Structure formats: C-alpha cells, structure tokens
Short mmCIF file of C-alpha atoms and ligand atoms in Angstrom, two decimals:
data_model
loop_
_atom_site.label_atom_id
_atom_site.label_comp_id
_atom_site.label_asym_id
_atom_site.label_seq_id
_atom_site.Cartn_x
_atom_site.Cartn_y
_atom_site.Cartn_z
CA MET A 3 1.10 -15.33 26.48
CA ASP A 4 1.48 -14.67 30.17
CA ALA A 5 -0.13 -11.69 31.90
CA GLU A 6 3.10 -9.70 32.19
CA LEU A 7 3.86 -9.98 28.46
CA GLU A 8 0.28 -9.06 27.67
CA ARG A 9 0.56 -5.98 29.87
CA ARG A 10 3.75 -4.87 28.11
CA TRP A 11 2.21 -5.50 24.69
CA GLU A 12 -0.79 -3.32 25.57
CA ARG A 13 1.44 -0.62 27.02
CA ASP A 14 4.21 -0.48 24.41
CA GLY A 15 2.82 -1.91 21.16
CA PHE A 16 5.84 -4.17 20.81
CA LEU A 17 7.48 -7.10 22.57
CA VAL A 18 11.09 -8.24 22.40
CA VAL A 19 11.35 -11.96 23.11
CA PRO A 20 14.94 -13.29 23.33
CA ASP A 21 15.87 -16.89 22.48
CA PHE A 22 12.73 -17.53 20.45
CA VAL A 23 14.56 -19.17 17.51
CA ASP A 24 17.42 -21.57 18.16
CA ALA A 25 20.86 -20.98 16.65
CA ALA A 26 20.64 -23.91 14.23
CA THR A 27 17.40 -22.59 12.77
CA CYS A 28 18.85 -19.08 12.43
CA ALA A 29 21.79 -20.59 10.55
CA THR A 30 19.54 -22.66 8.29
CA LEU A 31 17.45 -19.63 7.34
CA LYS A 32 20.53 -17.51 6.67
CA ASP A 33 22.12 -20.25 4.57
CA GLN A 34 18.95 -20.54 2.52
CA ALA A 35 18.78 -16.78 1.93
CA ASN A 36 22.42 -16.76 0.85
CA ALA A 37 21.75 -19.71 -1.47
CA LEU A 38 18.79 -17.87 -3.02
CA VAL A 39 21.02 -14.85 -3.65
CA ALA A 40 23.76 -17.02 -5.16
CA ALA A 41 21.25 -18.69 -7.49
CA HIS A 42 19.47 -15.50 -8.48
CA ALA A 43 20.07 -14.29 -12.02
CA PRO A 44 18.92 -10.68 -12.00
CA THR A 45 16.38 -9.69 -14.65
CA THR A 46 15.54 -6.22 -13.31
CA VAL A 47 18.69 -4.19 -12.71
CA SER A 48 19.71 -0.69 -11.63
CA VAL A 49 16.15 -0.17 -10.55
CA PHE A 50 16.78 3.22 -8.97
CA SER A 51 18.70 4.97 -11.72
CA THR A 52 16.07 6.26 -14.16
CA ASN A 53 12.37 7.04 -14.22
CA GLU A 54 11.61 4.28 -16.68
CA GLN A 55 13.49 1.82 -14.54
CA THR A 56 11.72 3.11 -11.44
CA ARG A 57 8.43 2.32 -13.14
CA THR A 58 9.69 -1.15 -14.00
CA SER A 59 10.79 -1.49 -10.42
CA ASP A 60 7.31 -0.47 -9.23
CA ASP A 61 5.77 -3.16 -11.41
CA TYR A 62 8.31 -5.66 -10.11
CA PHE A 63 7.34 -4.69 -6.57
CA LEU A 64 3.60 -4.75 -7.24
CA GLU A 65 3.84 -8.22 -8.74
CA SER A 66 5.99 -9.62 -5.93
CA GLY A 67 3.20 -10.55 -3.51
CA ASP A 68 3.11 -14.16 -4.65
CA LYS A 69 6.73 -14.50 -5.73
CA ILE A 70 10.28 -14.73 -4.46
CA SER A 71 11.57 -11.37 -5.70
CA PHE A 72 14.87 -9.61 -5.06
CA PHE A 73 15.12 -5.90 -4.24
CA TYR A 74 18.39 -4.03 -4.58
CA GLU A 75 19.99 -1.71 -2.10
CA GLU A 76 19.88 1.77 -3.53
CA GLU A 77 23.61 2.22 -3.02
CA ALA A 78 24.40 -1.11 -4.67
CA ALA A 79 22.17 -0.23 -7.64
CA SER A 80 23.86 3.13 -8.09
CA GLY A 81 27.22 1.38 -8.33
CA LYS A 82 28.70 2.79 -5.13
CA ALA A 83 29.35 -0.63 -3.70
CA GLY A 84 30.64 -3.73 -5.38
CA ALA A 85 29.04 -5.92 -2.75
CA ALA A 86 28.79 -9.67 -3.20
CA ASN A 87 25.22 -9.34 -1.98
CA PRO A 88 23.71 -6.15 -3.40
CA PHE A 89 20.21 -6.86 -2.10
CA ASN A 90 18.11 -5.04 0.45
CA LYS A 91 15.52 -7.78 0.77
CA ILE A 92 13.73 -10.78 -0.70
CA GLY A 93 9.93 -10.79 -0.70
CA HIS A 94 7.11 -11.36 -0.43
CA ALA A 95 6.07 -15.04 -0.56
CA LEU A 96 8.94 -17.00 0.95
CA HIS A 97 6.37 -18.20 3.48
CA THR A 98 4.48 -20.20 0.85
CA LEU A 99 7.01 -20.88 -1.91
CA ASP A 100 10.36 -21.62 -0.34
CA PRO A 101 11.01 -25.15 0.98
CA VAL A 102 13.06 -23.84 3.93
CA PHE A 103 11.21 -20.64 4.80
CA ALA A 104 7.70 -22.09 4.40
CA PRO A 105 7.84 -24.65 7.21
CA PHE A 106 9.49 -22.16 9.56
CA SER A 107 6.98 -19.45 8.68
CA GLN A 108 4.00 -21.73 9.15
CA ARG A 109 4.98 -23.00 12.59
CA SER A 110 1.91 -23.41 14.74
CA ALA A 111 3.69 -21.56 17.57
CA HIS A 112 3.59 -18.39 15.46
CA LEU A 113 -0.09 -18.82 14.75
CA GLU A 114 -0.92 -19.39 18.39
CA LEU A 115 1.06 -16.35 19.41
CA VAL A 116 -0.79 -14.16 16.92
CA ARG A 117 -4.10 -15.62 18.03
CA SER A 118 -3.24 -14.75 21.62
CA LEU A 119 -2.85 -11.11 20.50
CA GLY A 120 -6.50 -11.11 19.49
CA LEU A 121 -6.53 -12.12 15.82
CA ALA A 122 -9.50 -14.48 15.59
CA ARG A 123 -8.55 -15.98 12.20
CA PRO A 124 -4.87 -15.15 11.65
CA ALA A 125 -3.71 -15.24 8.04
CA LEU A 126 -0.03 -15.08 7.16
CA VAL A 127 -0.02 -12.75 4.15
CA GLN A 128 3.56 -11.57 3.63
CA SER A 129 7.18 -12.48 4.30
CA MET A 130 10.44 -10.59 3.88
CA TYR A 131 14.07 -11.53 4.28
CA ILE A 132 15.92 -8.33 5.18
CA PHE A 133 19.70 -8.24 4.67
CA LYS A 134 20.74 -4.81 5.97
CA ASN A 135 24.18 -5.66 4.62
CA ALA A 136 27.40 -4.24 6.01
CA PHE A 137 28.22 -0.72 4.78
CA ILE A 138 25.37 -0.47 2.22
CA GLY A 139 22.27 -1.44 4.23
CA GLY A 140 19.76 1.36 3.67
CA ASP A 141 17.60 3.11 6.23
CA VAL A 142 13.85 2.54 6.57
CA SER A 143 11.93 5.72 7.27
CA CYS A 144 9.41 5.95 10.08
CA HIS A 145 6.18 4.12 9.30
CA GLN A 146 3.32 2.03 10.65
CA ASP A 147 2.90 -1.41 9.11
CA ALA A 148 -0.87 -0.90 8.80
CA THR A 149 -0.03 1.71 6.14
CA PHE A 150 0.92 -1.16 3.84
CA LEU A 151 -1.42 -3.96 4.95
CA HIS A 152 -4.80 -2.41 5.67
CA THR A 153 -7.93 -4.09 6.98
CA THR A 154 -11.15 -2.88 8.64
CA PRO A 155 -10.82 -2.97 11.55
CA LEU A 156 -7.03 -2.69 11.51
CA SER A 157 -5.44 -6.02 12.38
CA VAL A 158 -1.91 -6.38 11.02
CA VAL A 159 0.73 -7.77 13.36
CA GLY A 160 4.41 -8.26 12.52
CA LEU A 161 6.73 -11.01 13.73
CA TRP A 162 10.34 -9.99 13.17
CA PHE A 163 13.14 -12.48 13.79
CA ALA A 164 16.73 -11.39 14.33
CA LEU A 165 18.91 -13.94 12.52
CA GLU A 166 22.02 -11.93 13.43
CA ASP A 167 22.56 -9.56 16.33
CA ALA A 168 20.79 -6.26 15.67
CA THR A 169 22.52 -3.36 17.42
CA ILE A 170 22.46 0.41 17.29
CA GLU A 171 25.69 0.21 15.24
CA ASN A 172 24.31 -2.02 12.49
CA GLY A 173 20.88 -0.45 12.15
CA CYS A 174 18.47 -2.04 14.63
CA MET A 175 14.85 -0.93 14.64
CA TRP A 176 13.73 2.00 16.77
CA ALA A 177 10.16 2.33 18.04
CA LEU A 178 7.91 4.76 19.89
CA PRO A 179 6.61 2.99 23.02
CA GLY A 180 2.84 3.39 23.23
CA GLY A 181 2.75 4.93 19.75
CA HIS A 182 0.32 2.21 18.64
CA ARG A 183 -2.43 4.09 20.51
CA GLY A 184 -2.18 6.93 17.98
CA PRO A 185 -4.00 7.06 14.64
CA LEU A 186 -2.99 5.52 11.34
CA ARG A 187 -1.29 8.38 9.46
CA LYS A 188 -1.05 7.09 5.91
CA ARG A 189 -2.31 4.38 3.63
CA PHE A 190 -0.33 3.01 0.69
CA ALA A 191 -2.64 1.82 -2.06
CA ARG A 192 -2.81 0.86 -5.70
CA ALA A 193 -3.84 3.84 -7.78
CA PRO A 194 -6.82 3.29 -10.10
CA ALA A 195 -4.76 4.27 -13.15
CA GLY A 196 -1.82 2.03 -12.21
CA GLY A 197 1.12 2.47 -9.88
CA THR A 198 0.63 3.39 -6.27
CA VAL A 199 -0.50 6.31 -4.15
CA MET A 200 0.06 7.32 -0.53
CA HIS A 201 -3.16 8.63 1.05
CA ILE A 202 -2.76 10.97 4.03
CA LEU A 203 -5.31 9.94 6.66
CA ASP A 204 -4.24 11.87 9.74
CA GLU A 205 -1.74 14.71 10.16
CA THR A 206 -0.94 13.95 13.82
CA PRO A 207 2.85 14.34 13.92
CA TYR A 208 5.26 11.90 15.51
CA PRO A 209 7.69 13.22 18.10
CA PRO A 210 10.79 14.28 16.10
CA VAL A 211 12.17 11.05 14.68
CA ALA A 212 15.59 10.56 16.21
CA THR A 213 17.86 7.98 17.79
CA ALA A 214 16.95 9.45 21.18
CA ALA A 215 14.04 9.48 23.65
CA PRO A 216 11.13 9.03 23.42
CA TRP A 217 12.23 6.59 20.69
CA VAL A 218 13.86 3.39 21.92
CA PRO A 219 16.27 1.05 20.13
CA LEU A 220 15.01 -2.51 19.71
CA GLU A 221 18.40 -4.16 20.01
CA ALA A 222 18.04 -7.89 19.54
CA LYS A 223 20.45 -10.81 19.78
CA ALA A 224 20.25 -13.44 17.05
CA GLY A 225 17.27 -15.68 17.79
CA THR A 226 15.18 -12.87 19.28
CA MET A 227 11.63 -12.33 18.06
CA VAL A 228 10.16 -8.84 18.02
CA LEU A 229 6.39 -8.51 17.86
CA LEU A 230 5.13 -5.28 16.33
CA HIS A 231 1.62 -3.84 16.54
CA GLY A 232 0.40 -2.64 13.13
CA LEU A 233 0.03 0.95 14.38
CA LEU A 234 3.41 1.15 16.11
CA PRO A 235 5.65 3.83 14.55
CA HIS A 236 9.11 2.40 13.88
CA PHE A 237 12.16 3.03 11.71
CA SER A 238 15.72 1.88 11.26
CA CYS A 239 18.95 3.63 10.32
CA ALA A 240 21.38 2.75 7.57
CA ASN A 241 24.02 0.17 8.35
CA ARG A 242 27.46 1.74 7.96
CA SER A 243 29.12 -0.88 10.15
CA ALA A 244 31.16 -3.87 8.99
CA ARG A 245 28.52 -6.31 10.29
CA SER A 246 25.35 -7.32 8.46
CA ARG A 247 22.00 -7.42 10.24
CA HIS A 248 19.96 -10.22 8.68
CA ALA A 249 16.35 -10.57 9.79
CA TYR A 250 13.18 -12.33 8.64
CA ALA A 251 9.74 -10.77 9.00
CA LEU A 252 6.22 -12.16 8.76
CA HIS A 253 2.99 -10.20 8.67
CA TYR A 254 -0.38 -11.51 9.75
CA VAL A 255 -3.84 -10.02 9.37
CA ASP A 256 -7.16 -11.20 10.79
CA ASP A 257 -9.41 -12.83 8.23
CA ALA A 258 -12.29 -11.86 10.50
CA ALA A 259 -11.51 -8.27 9.41
CA GLU A 260 -12.19 -6.97 5.90
CA TRP A 261 -9.19 -6.88 3.56
CA THR A 262 -8.94 -3.50 1.80
CA ARG A 263 -9.22 -4.17 -1.89
CA ASP A 264 -6.71 -1.62 -3.13
CA ASN A 265 -3.90 -2.78 -0.85
CA TRP A 266 -0.72 -3.21 -2.91
CA LEU A 267 -0.74 -6.89 -1.89
CA ARG A 268 -3.41 -8.90 -3.67
CA ARG A 269 -4.96 -11.89 -1.93
FE1 FE2 B 1741 7.71 -2.06 9.36
#
C-alpha cells in the first residue's frame, strides 16, 4: 500500500478503493449468489416470529461458521414482502466451501493487502454475502466488527466488496472517521449455558448515530473495495429503494494474536 493510502487508513480507520474488482468478477459472484438462493430449500423458516423459532434461529446462526447458511430478512420472514429473494445474507463459510466464492476470497492480493495493514499471519475466518434487497433490505445498527471477532490484541480487519452500486438511497454503509481510535464498546460471546451474550466493555458513547456529520456515507460503485478497521464504528440504513445493494464481505484476524475462545465463531 502506498504512503498516502497508509496515511488515510491510520487517520480514518477505513479506505474506499474504487475499481478493485472487475465487472465480470462482480457479475460472476452475483450470479453464484443468486444460484445459491434458487437452489436453497429452506429448512428453518419464519425465524423471527416466535421465541422458540428465535432460539432455533440462534442455533442456526451459531452453527453457521463452517457452513453456507441462509438468513432471512426480518420483513420477509414476517410476511410483509413476497420477495423472490427473501434473504438478508448468506454466511459464513463461502470462502472455504463454495467453488466460486472460495477462489475469489482466497486471492493472494487480499492476503497481501491485509498483511500490509500489519497482520503478521492473516487468517480469513468469515465470509458473508449481503443482499440488502430492494424495499426489504434491513438496517444494520452501529457496531464495531471486533465485537464479533475478538482476539488479543485486537486484529480483525474487514474487506467489503460492492458488487452493485451502494448509495445513500439503497443503504450504503456509514462510518465515523477516526472512530477506530476509540475503545471497543461491546463483545458478543457464547454464553456458558448456551446461546449468546453481549458484554459491555466500555460505556464511551458514539456521537449521535445519524446520516449526518460527523458520520460519513461510504458510497461505493460496483467493484469498489472498502477496508474496515475492526474498531471502526459503522452502520447502514434499511433499503427502501427499488435497487438492491449486493455486497460480499471477508473478515481476517491475525493468527499471531490469541483467538478468544468464547467467540461465537469456532475455529
Ligand atoms: Fe460490520
């Protein structure tokens, strides 16, 4: 990475890199995601409608680290939308299991990039295909990725690829420039008795979360890569527009750091 990019990464905690993925590759990844959806026979349905089903959904989530699992949009699950694609995302092991996503995910260019950010022994631990479908795409509340993938010292880095244009209208990410210099607020962990728990680590508030300064929209044309520091606060709004906002995300940690044993993701 050149000195100017490095300076911006240090300053902001994110980098937006246009034209990182060519159009043909974006199309191939989208086609594969659509094919996975078309072939998917749902076994866990209406996951948001009752407590029992929420528990089932939790188990489905907790067991998804080494699988290709499908997660519904809340509004699709509650029957508000008869969408052809009712899914919020596919996770969390496309990077190892899927014949199209695996070779893209494991490109050496990604590894070198992550190494240049200071991860001595980068390990690709998680992948997500995010649909953010037209009209029903749900919001993602403000969070830091290190909440979900914890190591000591903290090391998680996200690579997020826009496969379609991400705009303010269709629910692009918003981030707090420099927010990665603040503390980790929360940690999501497996609870000893089963299920999950959110530990509060630091009460330092964020500036009021809003689609306004000091938050900035990370608008991204298809093919853009966005790099996200694990401590960077970010969120995205629901997509009420008529255009979907497909994206693919990879998360790396440093194997030179210690993996926290009660992370939801098992390694
Ligand atoms: Fe995130």
